[in-house]
N, CA, C, O and CB atoms as a CASP TS submission, in Angstrom:
PFRMAT TS
TARGET T0000
AUTHOR 0000-0000-0000
METHOD Language model
MODEL 1
PARENT N/A
ATOM      1  N   MET     1      -0.528   9.396  26.008  1.00  0.00           N
ATOM      2  CA  MET     1      -0.440   7.971  24.780  1.00  0.00           C
ATOM      3  C   MET     1      -0.627   8.996  24.197  1.00  0.00           C
ATOM      4  O   MET     1      -1.187  10.080  24.359  1.00  0.00           O
ATOM      5  CB  MET     1      -1.507   6.444  24.500  1.00  0.00           C
ATOM      6  N   ASP     2       0.258   8.172  23.086  1.00  0.00           N
ATOM      7  CA  ASP     2       0.434   8.733  21.551  1.00  0.00           C
ATOM      8  C   ASP     2      -0.826   8.460  20.936  1.00  0.00           C
ATOM      9  O   ASP     2      -0.870   7.422  21.595  1.00  0.00           O
ATOM     10  CB  ASP     2       1.661   8.008  20.627  1.00  0.00           C
ATOM     11  N   LEU     3      -2.257   8.414  20.064  1.00  0.00           N
ATOM     12  CA  LEU     3      -2.311   7.473  19.110  1.00  0.00           C
ATOM     13  C   LEU     3      -2.629   7.181  17.889  1.00  0.00           C
ATOM     14  O   LEU     3      -3.368   6.656  17.055  1.00  0.00           O
ATOM     15  CB  LEU     3      -2.676   6.958  19.393  1.00  0.00           C
ATOM     16  N   THR     4      -1.637   7.826  18.213  1.00  0.00           N
ATOM     17  CA  THR     4      -0.520   7.062  15.987  1.00  0.00           C
ATOM     18  C   THR     4      -0.988   5.452  15.849  1.00  0.00           C
ATOM     19  O   THR     4      -1.601   5.010  14.877  1.00  0.00           O
ATOM     20  CB  THR     4       2.394   6.802  16.054  1.00  0.00           C
ATOM     21  N   PRO     5      -0.573   4.664  17.022  1.00  0.00           N
ATOM     22  CA  PRO     5      -0.867   3.443  16.267  1.00  0.00           C
ATOM     23  C   PRO     5      -1.980   3.268  16.583  1.00  0.00           C
ATOM     24  O   PRO     5      -2.631   3.121  15.548  1.00  0.00           O
ATOM     25  CB  PRO     5      -0.130   2.300  16.429  1.00  0.00           C
ATOM     26  N   TYR     6      -2.638   3.191  17.493  1.00  0.00           N
ATOM     27  CA  TYR     6      -3.866   2.393  17.526  1.00  0.00           C
ATOM     28  C   TYR     6      -4.606   3.505  15.845  1.00  0.00           C
ATOM     29  O   TYR     6      -5.445   2.861  15.214  1.00  0.00           O
ATOM     30  CB  TYR     6      -4.924   2.556  19.593  1.00  0.00           C
ATOM     31  N   ALA     7      -4.354   4.690  15.368  1.00  0.00           N
ATOM     32  CA  ALA     7      -5.245   4.680  14.348  1.00  0.00           C
ATOM     33  C   ALA     7      -4.466   4.329  13.049  1.00  0.00           C
ATOM     34  O   ALA     7      -5.096   4.441  11.997  1.00  0.00           O
ATOM     35  CB  ALA     7      -5.972   6.001  14.285  1.00  0.00           C
ATOM     36  N   LEU     8      -2.965   3.853  12.985  1.00  0.00           N
ATOM     37  CA  LEU     8      -2.882   2.747  12.199  1.00  0.00           C
ATOM     38  C   LEU     8      -2.909   1.638  11.604  1.00  0.00           C
ATOM     39  O   LEU     8      -2.445   1.194  10.554  1.00  0.00           O
ATOM     40  CB  LEU     8      -2.695   2.677  12.145  1.00  0.00           C
ATOM     41  N   VAL     9      -3.979   0.972  13.052  1.00  0.00           N
ATOM     42  CA  VAL     9      -4.283  -0.135  13.237  1.00  0.00           C
ATOM     43  C   VAL     9      -5.772  -0.526  12.659  1.00  0.00           C
ATOM     44  O   VAL     9      -6.245  -1.590  12.259  1.00  0.00           O
ATOM     45  CB  VAL     9      -4.066  -0.289  14.547  1.00  0.00           C
ATOM     46  N   VAL    10      -6.462   1.205  12.831  1.00  0.00           N
ATOM     47  CA  VAL    10      -7.647   0.873  12.522  1.00  0.00           C
ATOM     48  C   VAL    10      -8.239   1.318  10.558  1.00  0.00           C
ATOM     49  O   VAL    10      -9.145   0.885   9.845  1.00  0.00           O
ATOM     50  CB  VAL    10      -8.458   1.694  13.829  1.00  0.00           C
ATOM     51  N   VAL    11      -7.316   2.192  10.393  1.00  0.00           N
ATOM     52  CA  VAL    11      -7.596   3.083   9.265  1.00  0.00           C
ATOM     53  C   VAL    11      -6.754   1.078   8.126  1.00  0.00           C
ATOM     54  O   VAL    11      -7.296   0.588   7.135  1.00  0.00           O
ATOM     55  CB  VAL    11      -6.301   5.413   9.350  1.00  0.00           C
ATOM     56  N   SER    12      -5.203   0.412   8.959  1.00  0.00           N
ATOM     57  CA  SER    12      -5.209  -0.919   7.995  1.00  0.00           C
ATOM     58  C   SER    12      -6.805  -1.897   7.606  1.00  0.00           C
ATOM     59  O   SER    12      -7.290  -2.336   6.564  1.00  0.00           O
ATOM     60  CB  SER    12      -4.104  -2.041   8.891  1.00  0.00           C
ATOM     61  N   ALA    13      -7.353  -1.917   9.541  1.00  0.00           N
ATOM     62  CA  ALA    13      -7.988  -2.792   9.329  1.00  0.00           C
ATOM     63  C   ALA    13      -9.395  -2.303   8.634  1.00  0.00           C
ATOM     64  O   ALA    13     -10.160  -3.200   8.282  1.00  0.00           O
ATOM     65  CB  ALA    13      -8.003  -3.469  10.482  1.00  0.00           C
ATOM     66  N   PHE    14      -9.734  -1.113   8.443  1.00  0.00           N
ATOM     67  CA  PHE    14     -10.566  -0.143   6.874  1.00  0.00           C
ATOM     68  C   PHE    14     -10.243  -0.561   5.991  1.00  0.00           C
ATOM     69  O   PHE    14     -11.189  -0.733   5.222  1.00  0.00           O
ATOM     70  CB  PHE    14     -10.330   1.357   6.441  1.00  0.00           C
ATOM     71  N   THR    15      -9.049  -0.955   5.495  1.00  0.00           N
ATOM     72  CA  THR    15      -8.215  -0.951   3.566  1.00  0.00           C
ATOM     73  C   THR    15      -8.783  -1.893   3.525  1.00  0.00           C
ATOM     74  O   THR    15      -9.733  -1.910   2.742  1.00  0.00           O
ATOM     75  CB  THR    15      -6.375  -1.099   2.950  1.00  0.00           C
ATOM     76  N   HIS    16      -8.418  -3.451   4.542  1.00  0.00           N
ATOM     77  CA  HIS    16      -7.698  -4.289   3.994  1.00  0.00           C
ATOM     78  C   HIS    16      -9.500  -4.920   4.116  1.00  0.00           C
ATOM     79  O   HIS    16      -9.762  -5.850   3.353  1.00  0.00           O
ATOM     80  CB  HIS    16      -6.053  -4.948   4.760  1.00  0.00           C
ATOM     81  N   ALA    17     -10.633  -4.419   5.029  1.00  0.00           N
ATOM     82  CA  ALA    17     -11.745  -5.292   4.872  1.00  0.00           C
ATOM     83  C   ALA    17     -12.426  -4.538   3.066  1.00  0.00           C
ATOM     84  O   ALA    17     -12.993  -5.167   2.172  1.00  0.00           O
ATOM     85  CB  ALA    17     -12.997  -5.087   6.594  1.00  0.00           C
ATOM     86  N   TYR    18     -12.060  -3.033   3.107  1.00  0.00           N
ATOM     87  CA  TYR    18     -12.783  -2.612   1.595  1.00  0.00           C
ATOM     88  C   TYR    18     -12.684  -3.385   0.717  1.00  0.00           C
ATOM     89  O   TYR    18     -13.661  -3.651   0.017  1.00  0.00           O
ATOM     90  CB  TYR    18     -12.352  -1.498   0.910  1.00  0.00           C
ATOM     91  N   TRP    19     -10.609  -4.361   0.380  1.00  0.00           N
ATOM     92  CA  TRP    19     -10.007  -5.264  -0.550  1.00  0.00           C
ATOM     93  C   TRP    19     -10.751  -5.683  -0.177  1.00  0.00           C
ATOM     94  O   TRP    19     -11.755  -5.123  -0.614  1.00  0.00           O
ATOM     95  CB  TRP    19      -8.839  -5.821  -0.741  1.00  0.00           C
ATOM     96  N   ASN    20     -11.016  -6.527   0.536  1.00  0.00           N
ATOM     97  CA  ASN    20     -11.887  -7.776   1.051  1.00  0.00           C
ATOM     98  C   ASN    20     -13.385  -7.697   0.590  1.00  0.00           C
ATOM     99  O   ASN    20     -13.824  -8.764   0.161  1.00  0.00           O
ATOM    100  CB  ASN    20     -11.883  -7.844   2.723  1.00  0.00           C
ATOM    101  N   PHE    21     -14.433  -6.413   0.599  1.00  0.00           N
ATOM    102  CA  PHE    21     -14.985  -6.226  -0.392  1.00  0.00           C
ATOM    103  C   PHE    21     -14.377  -6.449  -1.829  1.00  0.00           C
ATOM    104  O   PHE    21     -14.154  -7.568  -2.291  1.00  0.00           O
ATOM    105  CB  PHE    21     -15.343  -5.186  -0.183  1.00  0.00           C
ATOM    106  N   LEU    22     -14.130  -5.256  -2.491  1.00  0.00           N
ATOM    107  CA  LEU    22     -13.833  -5.052  -3.837  1.00  0.00           C
ATOM    108  C   LEU    22     -13.134  -6.723  -4.249  1.00  0.00           C
ATOM    109  O   LEU    22     -13.425  -7.243  -5.326  1.00  0.00           O
ATOM    110  CB  LEU    22     -12.683  -3.555  -4.006  1.00  0.00           C
ATOM    111  N   LEU    23     -12.115  -7.494  -3.142  1.00  0.00           N
ATOM    112  CA  LEU    23     -12.330  -8.878  -4.280  1.00  0.00           C
ATOM    113  C   LEU    23     -13.615  -9.767  -4.842  1.00  0.00           C
ATOM    114  O   LEU    23     -13.840 -10.256  -5.949  1.00  0.00           O
ATOM    115  CB  LEU    23     -11.621  -9.966  -3.697  1.00  0.00           C
ATOM    116  N   LYS    24     -14.272  -9.762  -3.739  1.00  0.00           N
ATOM    117  CA  LYS    24     -15.435 -10.791  -2.987  1.00  0.00           C
ATOM    118  C   LYS    24     -16.722 -10.094  -4.915  1.00  0.00           C
ATOM    119  O   LYS    24     -17.293 -10.859  -5.693  1.00  0.00           O
ATOM    120  CB  LYS    24     -16.251  -9.880  -0.274  1.00  0.00           C
ATOM    121  N   LYS    25     -16.685  -7.999  -5.011  1.00  0.00           N
ATOM    122  CA  LYS    25     -17.183  -8.470  -5.875  1.00  0.00           C
ATOM    123  C   LYS    25     -16.988  -8.231  -7.038  1.00  0.00           C
ATOM    124  O   LYS    25     -17.836  -7.775  -7.805  1.00  0.00           O
ATOM    125  CB  LYS    25     -18.011  -8.432  -5.721  1.00  0.00           C
ATOM    126  N   THR    26     -15.614  -8.563  -7.373  1.00  0.00           N
ATOM    127  CA  THR    26     -14.941  -8.939  -8.859  1.00  0.00           C
ATOM    128  C   THR    26     -15.364 -10.215  -8.966  1.00  0.00           C
ATOM    129  O   THR    26     -15.549 -10.493 -10.151  1.00  0.00           O
ATOM    130  CB  THR    26     -13.249  -8.870  -9.051  1.00  0.00           C
ATOM    131  N   GLU    27     -15.694 -11.485  -7.923  1.00  0.00           N
ATOM    132  CA  GLU    27     -15.039 -12.565  -7.733  1.00  0.00           C
ATOM    133  C   GLU    27     -14.171 -12.722  -8.552  1.00  0.00           C
ATOM    134  O   GLU    27     -14.272 -13.324  -9.621  1.00  0.00           O
ATOM    135  CB  GLU    27     -15.669 -13.502  -7.668  1.00  0.00           C
ATOM    136  N   GLY    28     -12.832 -11.954  -7.915  1.00  0.00           N
ATOM    137  CA  GLY    28     -11.443 -12.914  -7.557  1.00  0.00           C
ATOM    138  C   GLY    28     -10.848 -12.633  -9.421  1.00  0.00           C
ATOM    139  O   GLY    28      -9.993 -13.408  -9.850  1.00  0.00           O
ATOM    140  N   THR    29     -11.273 -11.756 -10.143  1.00  0.00           N
ATOM    141  CA  THR    29     -10.933 -12.493 -12.062  1.00  0.00           C
ATOM    142  C   THR    29      -8.734 -11.590 -11.540  1.00  0.00           C
ATOM    143  O   THR    29      -8.154 -10.754 -10.847  1.00  0.00           O
ATOM    144  CB  THR    29     -12.714 -10.836 -14.558  1.00  0.00           C
ATOM    145  N   GLN    30      -8.507 -12.809 -12.703  1.00  0.00           N
ATOM    146  CA  GLN    30      -6.787 -12.072 -12.287  1.00  0.00           C
ATOM    147  C   GLN    30      -6.609 -10.714 -12.863  1.00  0.00           C
ATOM    148  O   GLN    30      -6.009  -9.809 -12.284  1.00  0.00           O
ATOM    149  CB  GLN    30      -5.328 -13.009 -13.024  1.00  0.00           C
ATOM    150  N   VAL    31      -7.248 -10.605 -14.214  1.00  0.00           N
ATOM    151  CA  VAL    31      -7.776  -9.229 -14.581  1.00  0.00           C
ATOM    152  C   VAL    31      -7.272  -7.797 -13.316  1.00  0.00           C
ATOM    153  O   VAL    31      -6.346  -6.998 -13.458  1.00  0.00           O
ATOM    154  CB  VAL    31      -9.668  -9.504 -14.629  1.00  0.00           C
ATOM    155  N   PHE    32      -8.472  -7.918 -11.904  1.00  0.00           N
ATOM    156  CA  PHE    32      -8.181  -7.139 -11.603  1.00  0.00           C
ATOM    157  C   PHE    32      -7.354  -6.673 -10.275  1.00  0.00           C
ATOM    158  O   PHE    32      -7.031  -5.600  -9.766  1.00  0.00           O
ATOM    159  CB  PHE    32      -8.985  -6.867 -11.855  1.00  0.00           C
ATOM    160  N   ILE    33      -7.123  -8.600  -9.878  1.00  0.00           N
ATOM    161  CA  ILE    33      -5.633  -8.334  -9.232  1.00  0.00           C
ATOM    162  C   ILE    33      -4.112  -8.316  -9.959  1.00  0.00           C
ATOM    163  O   ILE    33      -2.985  -8.261  -9.467  1.00  0.00           O
ATOM    164  CB  ILE    33      -5.489  -9.396  -8.253  1.00  0.00           C
ATOM    165  N   GLY    34      -4.498  -8.374 -11.089  1.00  0.00           N
ATOM    166  CA  GLY    34      -3.060  -7.909 -11.745  1.00  0.00           C
ATOM    167  C   GLY    34      -3.018  -6.798 -11.421  1.00  0.00           C
ATOM    168  O   GLY    34      -2.044  -6.337 -10.827  1.00  0.00           O
ATOM    169  N   LEU    35      -4.473  -5.834 -11.854  1.00  0.00           N
ATOM    170  CA  LEU    35      -3.619  -4.153 -11.863  1.00  0.00           C
ATOM    171  C   LEU    35      -4.222  -4.242 -11.193  1.00  0.00           C
ATOM    172  O   LEU    35      -5.322  -4.460 -11.701  1.00  0.00           O
ATOM    173  CB  LEU    35      -3.465  -2.819 -12.776  1.00  0.00           C
ATOM    174  N   SER    36      -4.295  -4.209  -9.731  1.00  0.00           N
ATOM    175  CA  SER    36      -4.745  -3.737  -8.605  1.00  0.00           C
ATOM    176  C   SER    36      -2.374  -3.754  -7.812  1.00  0.00           C
ATOM    177  O   SER    36      -1.574  -2.973  -7.295  1.00  0.00           O
ATOM    178  CB  SER    36      -6.512  -5.223  -7.744  1.00  0.00           C
ATOM    179  N   LYS    37      -2.429  -5.083  -8.253  1.00  0.00           N
ATOM    180  CA  LYS    37      -0.185  -4.953  -7.526  1.00  0.00           C
ATOM    181  C   LYS    37      -0.277  -3.946  -8.169  1.00  0.00           C
ATOM    182  O   LYS    37      -0.634  -2.898  -7.632  1.00  0.00           O
ATOM    183  CB  LYS    37       1.615  -6.225  -8.089  1.00  0.00           C
ATOM    184  N   ILE    38       0.079  -4.040  -9.723  1.00  0.00           N
ATOM    185  CA  ILE    38       0.640  -3.346 -10.436  1.00  0.00           C
ATOM    186  C   ILE    38      -0.449  -1.175 -10.298  1.00  0.00           C
ATOM    187  O   ILE    38      -0.551  -0.017 -10.701  1.00  0.00           O
ATOM    188  CB  ILE    38       0.591  -4.532 -12.065  1.00  0.00           C
ATOM    189  N   SER    39      -0.548  -1.419 -10.094  1.00  0.00           N
ATOM    190  CA  SER    39      -0.627   0.487  -8.892  1.00  0.00           C
ATOM    191  C   SER    39      -0.652  -0.150  -7.741  1.00  0.00           C
ATOM    192  O   SER    39      -1.729  -0.724  -7.904  1.00  0.00           O
ATOM    193  CB  SER    39      -2.382   1.880  -8.889  1.00  0.00           C
ATOM    194  N   GLU    40      -0.353  -0.434  -6.876  1.00  0.00           N
ATOM    195  CA  GLU    40       0.288  -0.826  -5.540  1.00  0.00           C
ATOM    196  C   GLU    40       1.673  -0.189  -5.805  1.00  0.00           C
ATOM    197  O   GLU    40       2.126   0.622  -4.998  1.00  0.00           O
ATOM    198  CB  GLU    40       0.339  -2.571  -5.192  1.00  0.00           C
ATOM    199  N   VAL    41       2.150  -0.434  -6.583  1.00  0.00           N
ATOM    200  CA  VAL    41       3.722  -0.163  -7.274  1.00  0.00           C
ATOM    201  C   VAL    41       3.844   0.958  -7.437  1.00  0.00           C
ATOM    202  O   VAL    41       4.952   1.403  -7.137  1.00  0.00           O
ATOM    203  CB  VAL    41       4.124  -0.715  -8.586  1.00  0.00           C
ATOM    204  N   PHE    42       2.756   1.989  -8.000  1.00  0.00           N
ATOM    205  CA  PHE    42       3.253   3.618  -8.418  1.00  0.00           C
ATOM    206  C   PHE    42       2.494   4.105  -6.998  1.00  0.00           C
ATOM    207  O   PHE    42       2.744   5.193  -6.478  1.00  0.00           O
ATOM    208  CB  PHE    42       2.479   4.506 -10.285  1.00  0.00           C
ATOM    209  N   LEU    43       1.652   3.261  -6.517  1.00  0.00           N
ATOM    210  CA  LEU    43       1.145   3.994  -5.655  1.00  0.00           C
ATOM    211  C   LEU    43       2.287   3.991  -3.894  1.00  0.00           C
ATOM    212  O   LEU    43       2.181   4.760  -2.938  1.00  0.00           O
ATOM    213  CB  LEU    43      -0.514   3.319  -5.630  1.00  0.00           C
ATOM    214  N   PHE    44       2.922   3.227  -4.021  1.00  0.00           N
ATOM    215  CA  PHE    44       3.387   3.279  -3.292  1.00  0.00           C
ATOM    216  C   PHE    44       5.263   3.957  -3.007  1.00  0.00           C
ATOM    217  O   PHE    44       6.008   3.960  -2.027  1.00  0.00           O
ATOM    218  CB  PHE    44       2.915   2.222  -3.159  1.00  0.00           C
ATOM    219  N   ALA    45       5.347   4.270  -3.918  1.00  0.00           N
ATOM    220  CA  ALA    45       6.938   3.935  -4.930  1.00  0.00           C
ATOM    221  C   ALA    45       7.021   5.672  -4.416  1.00  0.00           C
ATOM    222  O   ALA    45       8.113   6.236  -4.348  1.00  0.00           O
ATOM    223  CB  ALA    45       6.873   3.330  -7.409  1.00  0.00           C
ATOM    224  N   VAL    46       5.834   6.325  -4.111  1.00  0.00           N
ATOM    225  CA  VAL    46       5.598   7.981  -4.158  1.00  0.00           C
ATOM    226  C   VAL    46       6.301   8.171  -2.476  1.00  0.00           C
ATOM    227  O   VAL    46       7.458   8.248  -2.065  1.00  0.00           O
ATOM    228  CB  VAL    46       3.455   8.606  -4.390  1.00  0.00           C
ATOM    229  N   PRO    47       4.788   8.201  -1.725  1.00  0.00           N
ATOM    230  CA  PRO    47       5.755   7.921  -0.783  1.00  0.00           C
ATOM    231  C   PRO    47       6.985   7.410  -0.074  1.00  0.00           C
ATOM    232  O   PRO    47       7.534   8.056   0.818  1.00  0.00           O
ATOM    233  CB  PRO    47       5.474   7.763  -0.544  1.00  0.00           C
ATOM    234  N   PHE    48       7.495   5.976  -0.585  1.00  0.00           N
ATOM    235  CA  PHE    48       8.519   5.692  -0.027  1.00  0.00           C
ATOM    236  C   PHE    48       9.355   6.474  -0.696  1.00  0.00           C
ATOM    237  O   PHE    48      10.289   6.760   0.052  1.00  0.00           O
ATOM    238  CB  PHE    48       8.792   4.437   0.046  1.00  0.00           C
ATOM    239  N   GLY    49       9.503   7.082  -2.007  1.00  0.00           N
ATOM    240  CA  GLY    49      10.242   7.807  -1.991  1.00  0.00           C
ATOM    241  C   GLY    49      10.766   9.168  -1.329  1.00  0.00           C
ATOM    242  O   GLY    49      11.926   9.308  -0.942  1.00  0.00           O
ATOM    243  N   ILE    50       9.932   9.999  -1.258  1.00  0.00           N
ATOM    244  CA  ILE    50       9.400  10.968   0.414  1.00  0.00           C
ATOM    245  C   ILE    50      10.137  11.324   1.350  1.00  0.00           C
ATOM    246  O   ILE    50      10.766  12.248   1.864  1.00  0.00           O
ATOM    247  CB  ILE    50       8.518  10.318   1.383  1.00  0.00           C
ATOM    248  N   ALA    51       9.625   9.488   1.432  1.00  0.00           N
ATOM    249  CA  ALA    51       9.937   9.145   3.209  1.00  0.00           C
ATOM    250  C   ALA    51      11.717   8.731   2.983  1.00  0.00           C
ATOM    251  O   ALA    51      12.560   8.933   3.857  1.00  0.00           O
ATOM    252  CB  ALA    51       8.677   7.291   4.060  1.00  0.00           C
ATOM    253  N   ILE    52      11.971   8.209   1.812  1.00  0.00           N
ATOM    254  CA  ILE    52      13.783   8.632   1.611  1.00  0.00           C
ATOM    255  C   ILE    52      14.610   8.894   1.663  1.00  0.00           C
ATOM    256  O   ILE    52      15.572   8.513   2.331  1.00  0.00           O
ATOM    257  CB  ILE    52      14.321   8.882   1.396  1.00  0.00           C
ATOM    258  N   LEU    53      14.377  10.095   0.521  1.00  0.00           N
ATOM    259  CA  LEU    53      14.742  11.374   0.944  1.00  0.00           C
ATOM    260  C   LEU    53      14.889  12.480   1.498  1.00  0.00           C
ATOM    261  O   LEU    53      15.675  13.418   1.359  1.00  0.00           O
ATOM    262  CB  LEU    53      14.730  11.583   0.759  1.00  0.00           C
ATOM    263  N   LEU    54      13.116  12.021   2.846  1.00  0.00           N
ATOM    264  CA  LEU    54      13.387  13.052   4.039  1.00  0.00           C
ATOM    265  C   LEU    54      14.526  12.478   4.797  1.00  0.00           C
ATOM    266  O   LEU    54      15.389  13.236   5.240  1.00  0.00           O
ATOM    267  CB  LEU    54      12.071  13.275   5.082  1.00  0.00           C
ATOM    268  N   ALA    55      14.587  11.333   4.959  1.00  0.00           N
ATOM    269  CA  ALA    55      15.268  11.325   5.954  1.00  0.00           C
ATOM    270  C   ALA    55      17.135  10.980   6.187  1.00  0.00           C
ATOM    271  O   ALA    55      17.834  10.916   7.198  1.00  0.00           O
ATOM    272  CB  ALA    55      14.447  10.516   6.523  1.00  0.00           C
ATOM    273  N   GLY    56      17.559  10.752   4.093  1.00  0.00           N
ATOM    274  CA  GLY    56      18.369  11.702   4.893  1.00  0.00           C
ATOM    275  C   GLY    56      19.710  10.825   4.330  1.00  0.00           C
ATOM    276  O   GLY    56      20.895  11.104   4.144  1.00  0.00           O
ATOM    277  N   CYS    57      18.672   9.317   4.120  1.00  0.00           N
ATOM    278  CA  CYS    57      19.225   7.984   3.688  1.00  0.00           C
ATOM    279  C   CYS    57      20.545   8.073   1.875  1.00  0.00           C
ATOM    280  O   CYS    57      20.422   8.551   0.748  1.00  0.00           O
ATOM    281  CB  CYS    57      17.395   6.927   3.367  1.00  0.00           C
ATOM    282  N   PRO    58      21.372   7.492   2.442  1.00  0.00           N
ATOM    283  CA  PRO    58      22.462   7.760   0.701  1.00  0.00           C
ATOM    284  C   PRO    58      21.623   6.713   0.475  1.00  0.00           C
ATOM    285  O   PRO    58      21.015   5.866   1.129  1.00  0.00           O
ATOM    286  CB  PRO    58      24.632   7.485   0.368  1.00  0.00           C
ATOM    287  N   LEU    59      21.848   7.179  -1.135  1.00  0.00           N
ATOM    288  CA  LEU    59      21.014   5.602  -2.000  1.00  0.00           C
ATOM    289  C   LEU    59      22.157   5.159  -2.868  1.00  0.00           C
ATOM    290  O   LEU    59      22.150   5.381  -4.079  1.00  0.00           O
ATOM    291  CB  LEU    59      19.349   5.945  -3.287  1.00  0.00           C
ATOM    292  N   ILE    60      23.510   4.295  -2.030  1.00  0.00           N
ATOM    293  CA  ILE    60      24.537   4.231  -2.854  1.00  0.00           C
ATOM    294  C   ILE    60      24.178   2.750  -3.843  1.00  0.00           C
ATOM    295  O   ILE    60      24.762   2.252  -4.805  1.00  0.00           O
ATOM    296  CB  ILE    60      25.987   4.231  -1.887  1.00  0.00           C
ATOM    297  N   PHE    61      23.099   2.413  -3.179  1.00  0.00           N
ATOM    298  CA  PHE    61      23.138   1.441  -4.280  1.00  0.00           C
ATOM    299  C   PHE    61      22.552   1.053  -5.392  1.00  0.00           C
ATOM    300  O   PHE    61      22.134   0.011  -5.898  1.00  0.00           O
ATOM    301  CB  PHE    61      23.096   0.697  -3.962  1.00  0.00           C
ATOM    302  N   LEU    62      22.680   2.776  -5.766  1.00  0.00           N
ATOM    303  CA  LEU    62      22.062   3.812  -7.541  1.00  0.00           C
ATOM    304  C   LEU    62      23.361   4.148  -7.961  1.00  0.00           C
ATOM    305  O   LEU    62      23.190   4.714  -9.040  1.00  0.00           O
ATOM    306  CB  LEU    62      20.914   5.714  -7.417  1.00  0.00           C
ATOM    307  N   ALA    63      24.000   4.131  -7.829  1.00  0.00           N
ATOM    308  CA  ALA    63      24.980   4.484  -8.193  1.00  0.00           C
ATOM    309  C   ALA    63      25.930   3.613  -8.519  1.00  0.00           C
ATOM    310  O   ALA    63      26.899   4.068  -9.127  1.00  0.00           O
ATOM    311  CB  ALA    63      25.275   5.172  -7.532  1.00  0.00           C
ATOM    312  N   ARG    64      25.902   2.381  -8.251  1.00  0.00           N
ATOM    313  CA  ARG    64      26.802   1.238  -8.587  1.00  0.00           C
ATOM    314  C   ARG    64      26.038   0.682  -9.491  1.00  0.00           C
ATOM    315  O   ARG    64      26.405  -0.344 -10.064  1.00  0.00           O
ATOM    316  CB  ARG    64      27.233   0.265  -7.489  1.00  0.00           C
TER
END
């Protein structure tokens, strides 16, 4: 049995709980939420780009 799906669920649960903790601690200020959303774009863009390149997906939409 592969444990990867279970590990992803556990990691997801912990990160969600930590996000809720941070949001409650900062009292949900708009500045914190806005900066977190901007940082998410940069944080997830790198692994997404690497996955696309490793999968060998053609980037046709960039050529148009």
